[in-house]
CSV table of C-alpha atoms in Angstrom, one decimal:
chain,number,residue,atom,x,y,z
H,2,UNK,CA,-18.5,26.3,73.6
H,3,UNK,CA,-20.1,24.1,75.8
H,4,UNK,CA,-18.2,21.1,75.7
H,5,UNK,CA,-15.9,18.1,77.1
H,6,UNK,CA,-13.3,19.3,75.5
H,7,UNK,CA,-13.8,16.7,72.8
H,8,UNK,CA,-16.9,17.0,71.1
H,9,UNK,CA,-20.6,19.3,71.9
H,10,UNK,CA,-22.5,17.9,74.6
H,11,UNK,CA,-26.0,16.4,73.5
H,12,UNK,CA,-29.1,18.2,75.7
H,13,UNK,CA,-32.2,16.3,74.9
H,14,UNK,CA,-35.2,18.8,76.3
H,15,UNK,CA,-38.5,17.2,77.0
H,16,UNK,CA,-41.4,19.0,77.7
H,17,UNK,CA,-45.4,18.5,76.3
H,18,UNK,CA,-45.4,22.4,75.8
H,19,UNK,CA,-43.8,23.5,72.7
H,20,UNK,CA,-43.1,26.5,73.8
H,21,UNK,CA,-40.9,25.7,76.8
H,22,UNK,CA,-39.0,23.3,74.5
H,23,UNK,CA,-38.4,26.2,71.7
H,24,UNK,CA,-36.8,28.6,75.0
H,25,UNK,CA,-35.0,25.9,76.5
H,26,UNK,CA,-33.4,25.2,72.9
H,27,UNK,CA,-32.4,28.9,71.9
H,28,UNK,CA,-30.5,29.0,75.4
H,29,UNK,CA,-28.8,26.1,75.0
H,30,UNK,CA,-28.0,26.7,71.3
H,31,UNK,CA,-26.4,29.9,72.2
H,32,UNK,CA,-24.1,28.7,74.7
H,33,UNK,CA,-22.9,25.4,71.7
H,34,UNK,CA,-24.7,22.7,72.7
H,35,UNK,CA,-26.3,20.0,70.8
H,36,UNK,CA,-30.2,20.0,71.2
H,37,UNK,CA,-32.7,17.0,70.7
H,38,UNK,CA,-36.3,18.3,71.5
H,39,UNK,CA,-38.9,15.4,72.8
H,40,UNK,CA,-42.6,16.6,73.7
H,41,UNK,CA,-44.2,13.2,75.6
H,42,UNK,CA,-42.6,10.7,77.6
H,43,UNK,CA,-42.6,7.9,75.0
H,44,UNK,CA,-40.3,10.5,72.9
H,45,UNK,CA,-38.3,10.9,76.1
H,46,UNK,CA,-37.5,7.3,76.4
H,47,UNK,CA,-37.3,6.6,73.0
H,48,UNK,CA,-34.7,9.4,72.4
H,49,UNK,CA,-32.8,8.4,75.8
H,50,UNK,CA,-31.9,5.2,74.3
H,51,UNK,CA,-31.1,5.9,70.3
H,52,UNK,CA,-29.1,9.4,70.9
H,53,UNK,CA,-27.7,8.5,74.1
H,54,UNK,CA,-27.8,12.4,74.9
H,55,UNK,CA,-25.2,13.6,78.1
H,56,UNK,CA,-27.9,15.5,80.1
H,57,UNK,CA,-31.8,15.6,79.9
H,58,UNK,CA,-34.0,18.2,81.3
H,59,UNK,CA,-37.6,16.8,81.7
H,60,UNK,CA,-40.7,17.8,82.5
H,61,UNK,CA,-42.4,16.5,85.4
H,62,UNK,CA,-46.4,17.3,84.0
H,63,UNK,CA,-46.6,15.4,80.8
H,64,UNK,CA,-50.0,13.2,79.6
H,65,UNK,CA,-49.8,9.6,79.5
H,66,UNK,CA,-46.1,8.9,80.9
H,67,UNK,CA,-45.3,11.9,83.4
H,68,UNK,CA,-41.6,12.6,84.3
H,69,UNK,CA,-41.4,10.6,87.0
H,70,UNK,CA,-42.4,7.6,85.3
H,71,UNK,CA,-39.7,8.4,82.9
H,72,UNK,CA,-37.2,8.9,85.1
H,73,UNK,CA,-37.8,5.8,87.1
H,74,UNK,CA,-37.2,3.7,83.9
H,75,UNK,CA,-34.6,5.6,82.9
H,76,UNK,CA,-32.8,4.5,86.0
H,77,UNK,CA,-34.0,1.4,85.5
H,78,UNK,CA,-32.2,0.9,82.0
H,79,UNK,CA,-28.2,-0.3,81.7
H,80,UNK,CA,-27.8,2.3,79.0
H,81,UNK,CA,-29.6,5.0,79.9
H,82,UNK,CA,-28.8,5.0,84.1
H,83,UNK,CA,-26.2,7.0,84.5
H,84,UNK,CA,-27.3,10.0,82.6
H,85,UNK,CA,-28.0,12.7,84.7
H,86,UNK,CA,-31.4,14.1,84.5
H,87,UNK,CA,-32.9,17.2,85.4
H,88,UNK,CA,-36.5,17.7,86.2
H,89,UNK,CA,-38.5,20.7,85.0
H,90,UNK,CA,-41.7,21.6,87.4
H,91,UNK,CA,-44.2,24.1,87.6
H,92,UNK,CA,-44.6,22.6,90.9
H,93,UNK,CA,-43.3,24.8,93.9
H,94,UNK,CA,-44.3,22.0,96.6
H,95,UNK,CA,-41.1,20.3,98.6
H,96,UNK,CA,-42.9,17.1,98.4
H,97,UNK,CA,-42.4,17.2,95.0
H,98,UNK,CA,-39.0,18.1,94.6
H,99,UNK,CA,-38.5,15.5,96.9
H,100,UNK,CA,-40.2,12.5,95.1
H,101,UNK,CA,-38.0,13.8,92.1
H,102,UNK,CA,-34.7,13.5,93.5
H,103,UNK,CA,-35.9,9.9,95.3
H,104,UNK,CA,-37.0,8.1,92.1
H,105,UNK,CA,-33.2,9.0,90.6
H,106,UNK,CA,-33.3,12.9,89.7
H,107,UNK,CA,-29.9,14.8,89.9
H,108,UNK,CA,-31.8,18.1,89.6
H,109,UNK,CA,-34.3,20.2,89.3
H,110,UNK,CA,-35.8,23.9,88.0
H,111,UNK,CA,-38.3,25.8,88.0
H,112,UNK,CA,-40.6,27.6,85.7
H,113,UNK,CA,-40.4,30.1,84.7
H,114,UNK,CA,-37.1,29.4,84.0
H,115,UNK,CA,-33.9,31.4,84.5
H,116,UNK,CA,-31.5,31.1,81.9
H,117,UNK,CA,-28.0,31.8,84.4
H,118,UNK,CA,-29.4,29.1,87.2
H,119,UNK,CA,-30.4,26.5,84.0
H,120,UNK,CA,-26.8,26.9,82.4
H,121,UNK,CA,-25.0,26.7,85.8
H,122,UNK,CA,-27.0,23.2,86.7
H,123,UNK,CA,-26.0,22.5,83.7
H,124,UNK,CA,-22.5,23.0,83.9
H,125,UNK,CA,-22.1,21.0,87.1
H,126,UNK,CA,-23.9,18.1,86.0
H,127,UNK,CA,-22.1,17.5,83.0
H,128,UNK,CA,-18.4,18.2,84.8
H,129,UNK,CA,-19.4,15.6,87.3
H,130,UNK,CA,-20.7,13.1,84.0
H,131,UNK,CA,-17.2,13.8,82.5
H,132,UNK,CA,-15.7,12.5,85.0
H,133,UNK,CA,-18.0,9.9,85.4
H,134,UNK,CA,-16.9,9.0,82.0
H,135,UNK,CA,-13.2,9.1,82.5
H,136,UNK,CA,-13.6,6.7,85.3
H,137,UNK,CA,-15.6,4.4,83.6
H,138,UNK,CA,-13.1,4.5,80.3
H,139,UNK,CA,-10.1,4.0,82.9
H,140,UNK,CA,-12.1,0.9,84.7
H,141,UNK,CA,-12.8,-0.3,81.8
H,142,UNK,CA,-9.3,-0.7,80.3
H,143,UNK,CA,-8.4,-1.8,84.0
H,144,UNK,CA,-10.9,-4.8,83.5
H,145,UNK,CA,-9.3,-5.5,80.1
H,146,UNK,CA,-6.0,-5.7,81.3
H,147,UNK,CA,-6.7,-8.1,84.0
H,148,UNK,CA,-8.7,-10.2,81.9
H,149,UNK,CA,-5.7,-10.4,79.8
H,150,UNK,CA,-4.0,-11.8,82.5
H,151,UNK,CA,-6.2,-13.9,84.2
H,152,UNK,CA,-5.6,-15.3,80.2
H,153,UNK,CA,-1.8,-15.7,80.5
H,154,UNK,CA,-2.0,-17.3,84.0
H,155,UNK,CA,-4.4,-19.9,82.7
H,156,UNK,CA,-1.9,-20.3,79.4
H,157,UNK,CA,0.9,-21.1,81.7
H,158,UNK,CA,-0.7,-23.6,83.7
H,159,UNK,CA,1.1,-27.1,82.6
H,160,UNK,CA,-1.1,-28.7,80.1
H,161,UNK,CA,-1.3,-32.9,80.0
H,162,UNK,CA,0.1,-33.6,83.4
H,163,UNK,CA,-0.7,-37.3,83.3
H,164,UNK,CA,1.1,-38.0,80.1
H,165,UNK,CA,4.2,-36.2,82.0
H,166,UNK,CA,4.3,-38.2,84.9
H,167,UNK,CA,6.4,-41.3,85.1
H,168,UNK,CA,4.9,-44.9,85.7
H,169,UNK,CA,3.8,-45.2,89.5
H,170,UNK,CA,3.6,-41.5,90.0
H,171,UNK,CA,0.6,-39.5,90.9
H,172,UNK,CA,-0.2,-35.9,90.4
H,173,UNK,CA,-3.7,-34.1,91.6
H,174,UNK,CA,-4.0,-30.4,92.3
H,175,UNK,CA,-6.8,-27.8,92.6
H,176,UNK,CA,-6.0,-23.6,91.2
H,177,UNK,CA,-8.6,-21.8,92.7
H,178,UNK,CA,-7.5,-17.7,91.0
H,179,UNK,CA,-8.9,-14.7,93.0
H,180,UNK,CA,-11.2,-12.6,91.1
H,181,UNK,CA,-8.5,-10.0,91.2
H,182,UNK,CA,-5.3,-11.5,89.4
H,183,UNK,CA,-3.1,-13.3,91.7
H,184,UNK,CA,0.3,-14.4,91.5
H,185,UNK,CA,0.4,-18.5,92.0
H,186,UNK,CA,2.1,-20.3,89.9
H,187,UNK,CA,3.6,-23.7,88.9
H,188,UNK,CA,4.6,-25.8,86.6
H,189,UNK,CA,5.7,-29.7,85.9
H,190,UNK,CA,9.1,-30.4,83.6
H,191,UNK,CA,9.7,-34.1,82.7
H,192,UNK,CA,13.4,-34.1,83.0
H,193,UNK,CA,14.1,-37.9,82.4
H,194,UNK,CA,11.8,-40.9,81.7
H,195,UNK,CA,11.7,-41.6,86.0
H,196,UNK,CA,12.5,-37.8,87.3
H,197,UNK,CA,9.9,-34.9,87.5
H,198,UNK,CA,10.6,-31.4,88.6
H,199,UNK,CA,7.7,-29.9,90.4
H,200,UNK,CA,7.8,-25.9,90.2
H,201,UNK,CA,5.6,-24.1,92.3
H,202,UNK,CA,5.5,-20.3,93.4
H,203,UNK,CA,3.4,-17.1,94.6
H,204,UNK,CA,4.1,-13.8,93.4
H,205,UNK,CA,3.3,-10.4,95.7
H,206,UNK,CA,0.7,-8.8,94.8
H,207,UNK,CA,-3.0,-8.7,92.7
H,208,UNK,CA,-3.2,-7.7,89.4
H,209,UNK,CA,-1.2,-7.6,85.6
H,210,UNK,CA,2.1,-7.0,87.0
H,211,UNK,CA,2.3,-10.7,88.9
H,212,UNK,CA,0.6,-12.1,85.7
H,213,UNK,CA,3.6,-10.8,83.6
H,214,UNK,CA,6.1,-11.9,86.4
H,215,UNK,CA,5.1,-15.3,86.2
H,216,UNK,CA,5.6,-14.9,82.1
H,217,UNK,CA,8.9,-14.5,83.3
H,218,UNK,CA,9.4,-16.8,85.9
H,219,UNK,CA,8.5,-19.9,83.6
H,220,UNK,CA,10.6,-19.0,80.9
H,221,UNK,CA,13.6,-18.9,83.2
H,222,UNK,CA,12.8,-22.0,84.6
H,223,UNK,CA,12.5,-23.8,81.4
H,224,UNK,CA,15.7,-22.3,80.6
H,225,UNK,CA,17.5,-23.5,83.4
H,226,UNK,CA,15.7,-26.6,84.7
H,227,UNK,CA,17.9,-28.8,82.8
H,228,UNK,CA,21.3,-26.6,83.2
H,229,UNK,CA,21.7,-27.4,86.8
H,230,UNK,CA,22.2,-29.8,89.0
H,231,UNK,CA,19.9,-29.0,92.4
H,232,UNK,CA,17.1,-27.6,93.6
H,233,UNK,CA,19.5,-25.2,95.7
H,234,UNK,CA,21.1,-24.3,92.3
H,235,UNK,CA,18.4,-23.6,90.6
H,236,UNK,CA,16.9,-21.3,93.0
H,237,UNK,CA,19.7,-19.3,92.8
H,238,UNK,CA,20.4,-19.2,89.7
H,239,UNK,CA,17.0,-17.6,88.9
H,240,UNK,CA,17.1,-15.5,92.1
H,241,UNK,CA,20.0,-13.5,90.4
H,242,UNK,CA,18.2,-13.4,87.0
H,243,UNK,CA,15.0,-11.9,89.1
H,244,UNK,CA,17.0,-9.6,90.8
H,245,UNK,CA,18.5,-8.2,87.3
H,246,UNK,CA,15.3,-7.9,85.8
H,247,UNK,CA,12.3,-7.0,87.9
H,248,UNK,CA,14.2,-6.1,91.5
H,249,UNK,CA,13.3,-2.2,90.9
H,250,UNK,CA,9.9,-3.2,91.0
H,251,UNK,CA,9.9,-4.4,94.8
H,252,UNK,CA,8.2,-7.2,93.9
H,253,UNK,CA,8.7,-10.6,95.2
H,254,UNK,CA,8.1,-14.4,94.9
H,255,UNK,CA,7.9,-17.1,97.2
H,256,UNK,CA,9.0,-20.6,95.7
H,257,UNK,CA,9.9,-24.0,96.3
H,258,UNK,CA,11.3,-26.5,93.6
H,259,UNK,CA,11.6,-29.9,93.8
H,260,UNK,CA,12.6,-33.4,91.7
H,261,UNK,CA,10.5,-36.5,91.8
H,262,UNK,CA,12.9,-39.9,91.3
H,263,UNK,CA,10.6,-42.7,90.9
H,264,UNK,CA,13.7,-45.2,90.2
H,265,UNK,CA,15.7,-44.1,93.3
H,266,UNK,CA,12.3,-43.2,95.4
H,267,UNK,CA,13.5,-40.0,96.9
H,268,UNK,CA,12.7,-36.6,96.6
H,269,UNK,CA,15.3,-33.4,96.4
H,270,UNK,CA,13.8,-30.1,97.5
H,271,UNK,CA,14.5,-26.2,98.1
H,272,UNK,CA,12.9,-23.4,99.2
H,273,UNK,CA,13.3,-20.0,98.9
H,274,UNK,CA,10.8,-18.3,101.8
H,275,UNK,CA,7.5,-20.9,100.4
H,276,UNK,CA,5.0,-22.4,103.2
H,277,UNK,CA,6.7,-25.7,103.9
H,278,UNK,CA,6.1,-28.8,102.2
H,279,UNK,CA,4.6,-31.7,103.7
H,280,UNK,CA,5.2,-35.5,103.7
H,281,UNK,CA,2.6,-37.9,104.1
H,282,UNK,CA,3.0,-41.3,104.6
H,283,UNK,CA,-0.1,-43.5,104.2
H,284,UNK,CA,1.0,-46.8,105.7
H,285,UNK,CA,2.6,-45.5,109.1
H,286,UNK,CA,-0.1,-42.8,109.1
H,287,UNK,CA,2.6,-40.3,109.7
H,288,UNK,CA,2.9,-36.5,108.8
H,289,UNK,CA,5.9,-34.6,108.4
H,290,UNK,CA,7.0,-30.9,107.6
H,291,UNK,CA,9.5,-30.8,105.5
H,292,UNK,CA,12.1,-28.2,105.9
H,293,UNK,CA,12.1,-24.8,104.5
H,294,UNK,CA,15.5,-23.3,106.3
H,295,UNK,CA,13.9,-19.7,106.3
H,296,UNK,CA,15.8,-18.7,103.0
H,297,UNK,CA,15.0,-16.1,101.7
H,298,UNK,CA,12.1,-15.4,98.7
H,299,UNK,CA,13.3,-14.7,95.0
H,300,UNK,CA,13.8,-10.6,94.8
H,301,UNK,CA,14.6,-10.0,98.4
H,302,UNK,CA,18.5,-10.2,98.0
H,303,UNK,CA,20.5,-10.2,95.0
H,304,UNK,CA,23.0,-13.2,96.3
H,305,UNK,CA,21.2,-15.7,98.5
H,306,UNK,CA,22.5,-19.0,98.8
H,307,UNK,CA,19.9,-22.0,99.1
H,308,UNK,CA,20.4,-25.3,100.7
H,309,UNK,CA,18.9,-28.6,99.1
H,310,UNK,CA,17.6,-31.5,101.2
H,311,UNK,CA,16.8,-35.3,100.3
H,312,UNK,CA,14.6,-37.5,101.6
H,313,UNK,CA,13.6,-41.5,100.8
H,314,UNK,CA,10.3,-41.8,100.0
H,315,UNK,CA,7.7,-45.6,100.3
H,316,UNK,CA,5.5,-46.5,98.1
H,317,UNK,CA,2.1,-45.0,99.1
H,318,UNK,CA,4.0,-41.4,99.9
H,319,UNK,CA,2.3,-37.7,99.0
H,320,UNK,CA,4.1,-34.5,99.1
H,321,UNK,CA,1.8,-32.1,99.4
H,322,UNK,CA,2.6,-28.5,98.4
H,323,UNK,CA,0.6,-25.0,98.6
H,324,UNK,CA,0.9,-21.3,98.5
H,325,UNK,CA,-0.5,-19.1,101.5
H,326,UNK,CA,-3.6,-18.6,100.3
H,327,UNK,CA,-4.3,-21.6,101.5
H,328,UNK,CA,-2.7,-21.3,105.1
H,329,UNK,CA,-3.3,-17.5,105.6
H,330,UNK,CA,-6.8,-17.1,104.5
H,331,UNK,CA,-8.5,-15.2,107.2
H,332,UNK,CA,-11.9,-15.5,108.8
H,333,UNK,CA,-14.8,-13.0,109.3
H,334,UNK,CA,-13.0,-12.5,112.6
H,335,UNK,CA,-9.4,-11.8,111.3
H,336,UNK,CA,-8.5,-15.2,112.5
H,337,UNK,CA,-5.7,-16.8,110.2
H,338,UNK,CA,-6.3,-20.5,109.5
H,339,UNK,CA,-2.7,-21.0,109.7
H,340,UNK,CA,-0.6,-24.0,109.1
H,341,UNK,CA,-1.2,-26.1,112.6
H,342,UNK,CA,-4.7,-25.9,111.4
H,343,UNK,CA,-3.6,-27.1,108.0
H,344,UNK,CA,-1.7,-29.9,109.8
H,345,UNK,CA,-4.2,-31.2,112.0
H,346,UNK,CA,-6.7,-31.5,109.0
H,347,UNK,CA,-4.4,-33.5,106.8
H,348,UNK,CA,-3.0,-35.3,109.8
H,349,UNK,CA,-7.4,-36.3,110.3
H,350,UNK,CA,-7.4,-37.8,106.8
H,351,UNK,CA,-4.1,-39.4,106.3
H,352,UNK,CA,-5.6,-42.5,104.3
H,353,UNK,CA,-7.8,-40.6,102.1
H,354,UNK,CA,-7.2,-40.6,98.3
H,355,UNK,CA,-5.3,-37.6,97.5
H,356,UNK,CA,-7.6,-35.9,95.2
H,357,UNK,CA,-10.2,-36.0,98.1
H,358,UNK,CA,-7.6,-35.2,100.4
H,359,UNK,CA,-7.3,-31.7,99.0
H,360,UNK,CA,-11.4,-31.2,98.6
H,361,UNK,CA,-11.4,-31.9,102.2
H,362,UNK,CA,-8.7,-29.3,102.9
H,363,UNK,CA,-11.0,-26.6,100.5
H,364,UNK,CA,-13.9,-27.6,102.8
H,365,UNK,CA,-12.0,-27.2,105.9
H,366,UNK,CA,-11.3,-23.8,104.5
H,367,UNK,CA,-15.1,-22.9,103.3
H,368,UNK,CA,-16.1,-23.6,106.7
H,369,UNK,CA,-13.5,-21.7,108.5
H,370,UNK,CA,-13.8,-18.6,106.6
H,371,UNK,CA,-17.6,-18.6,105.8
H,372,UNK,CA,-18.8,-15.7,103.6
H,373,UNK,CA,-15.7,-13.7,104.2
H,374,UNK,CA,-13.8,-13.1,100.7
H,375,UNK,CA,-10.8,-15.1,99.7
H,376,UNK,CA,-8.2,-12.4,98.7
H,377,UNK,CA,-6.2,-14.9,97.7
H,378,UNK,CA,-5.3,-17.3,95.1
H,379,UNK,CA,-5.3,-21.1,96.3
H,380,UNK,CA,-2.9,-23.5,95.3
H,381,UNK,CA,-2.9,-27.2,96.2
H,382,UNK,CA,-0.6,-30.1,94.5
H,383,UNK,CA,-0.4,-33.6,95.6
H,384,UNK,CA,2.1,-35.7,94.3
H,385,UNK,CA,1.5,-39.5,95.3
H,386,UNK,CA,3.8,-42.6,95.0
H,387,UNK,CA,2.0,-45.4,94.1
């Protein structure tokens, strides 16, 4: 039988001469396949899209609408494009083999016909549909998947930030996701009525897998944000939970936590391998880069001891945290942007309001990179002592 394996392929034959439809049928009965007979090109194009057939073999002569008008729509049509079509011709001319295979044939025979070379045209065109199919099936699931987790990364971004944050505190950000699921992440605990911890992280890799990782990386932090004491301690505290969990994988994650005291006006940060923060001060016009001490990222050692640092903070003070997407986009060049670039822009437009502050960064970035794509998620947060 003539099949996928699965089911009888469906051959719909199309030809203004009875005849040649009746001999094209027996042949193709014989050998098991399914056969829908059409003898105009309004029957052809009507059939196409109600039966949905897995091959067609068309005449080219018809009356009214020939074969190559049908064909040409057929190509034209989101249902019908992909299925392969063979054209039938009385024609021996090259030209017109040619014009057939330009306006979308994938084949063609002759008359009179021979039944071995129609079967064997057959065959190969719908082996390479099959797999067509397959691919399309697997894509399709692909897309599914990764729609389901560009869903679960927009579930886990924090939710009512304002409400969160503590009188005389500020918090502005901009997410911009990849079209292929990235890995950014963060997240805002209220830990007392004046302290915040701000959470922020970038998972390896495109795709479900990061999306699930950072499933996992937000329900250990809520776990153990308010067990420990520091930044340092938290960091590794859920570097060894990683490690026990997802370390076969080889996946890992860039982070850097912080706490926000609004009564003591300081700041108490860790990193664990994240782009370093940076601390802006409005009044003195002043930038600095906080520092990072080259720990290593969550996954990349099962023991890794993190240091925490603390710094006073003025009234009118922004931290200002990011992922690389922001820092090691490239341009159409292969140029990395890179964080002197990033510097020098915020350092420009120190007195700016924060939430322009970071459209101004995004701009700075459009016009570096131009039309080349942004692999990349982009993650900016701006967190603002008023």
């Amino acid at each position: 039988m003539e099949d996928n394996g699965k089911r009888k392929a469906k051959i719909l034959v199309v030809d203004d001469e009875p005849r040649n439809v009746r001999l094209l049928s027996v042949i193709l009965k014989a050998r098991g396949y399914d056969v829908l007979q059409g003898y105009s090109g309004e029957e052809a194009l009507e059939k196409a899209e109600t039966e949905t057939p897995d091959l067609i073999l068309l005449d080219i002569m018809m009356p009214r609408i020939d074969g190559y008008k049908v064909c040409k729509i057929l190509r034209e049509t989101e249902q019908t494009k992909a299925i392969p079509i063979v054209m039938i011709t009385a024609l021996h001319g090259l030209d017109e083999k040619i014009k057939a295979l330009d306006i979308g044939a994938d084949d063609f025979i002759s008359k009179p016909f021979n039944k071995f070379e129609v079967l064997a045209r057959i065959r190969t065109l719908l082996r390479v549909k099959y797999l067509h199919d397959e691919l399309e099936a697997k894509n399709q699931i692909l897309e599914d998947e990764l729609a389901m987790a560009r869903e679960v990364q927009q579930a886990l971004l924090p939710k009512d930030i304002e409400s969160q944050m503590p009188p005389g505190l500020e918090f502005d950000y901009k997410y911009i996701p990849t079209l292929a699921v990235g890995g950014d992440f963060f997240d805002i605990v209220k830990i007392s009525p004046n302290v915040i911890g701000v959470f922020i992280a970038d998972v390896m890799g495109h795709g479900a897998q990061p999306a699930l990782i950072t499933v996992l990386i937000k329900t250990l932090l809520s776990e153990l944000v308010y067990k420990l004491q520091t930044p340092a301690e938290l960091l590794g505290e859920l570097n060894r939970r990683y490690n026990a969990l997802v370390r076969q994988t080889g996946i890992f994650t860039s982070a850097l936590y912080l706490t926000v005291d609004v009564g003591k006006q300081n700041i108490v940060f860790s990193n664990a391998g994240h782009p370093p923060a940076l601390l802006i001060n409005k009044e003195k016009l002043q930038l600095k880069e906080l520092p990072n001490n080259s720990s290593f990222a969550l996954g990349l050692a099962g023991e890794c001891t993190y240091q925490s640092y603390e710094r006073k903070l003025e009234r009118g003070d922004t931290i200002l945290l990011y992922t690389d997407g922001l820092s090691d986009i490239a341009n159409q060049n292969g140029e990395l942007f890179g964080l002197e670039n990033l510097k020098s822009i915020v350092a420009d437009n120190l007195k700016l309001q924060n939430t322009i502050l970071i459209q101004t960064i995004l701009n700075a970035i459009d016009a570096f990179t131009g039309n080349a794509p942004k692999p990349d998620d982009i993650t900016v947060l701006a967190i603002g002592l008023s």
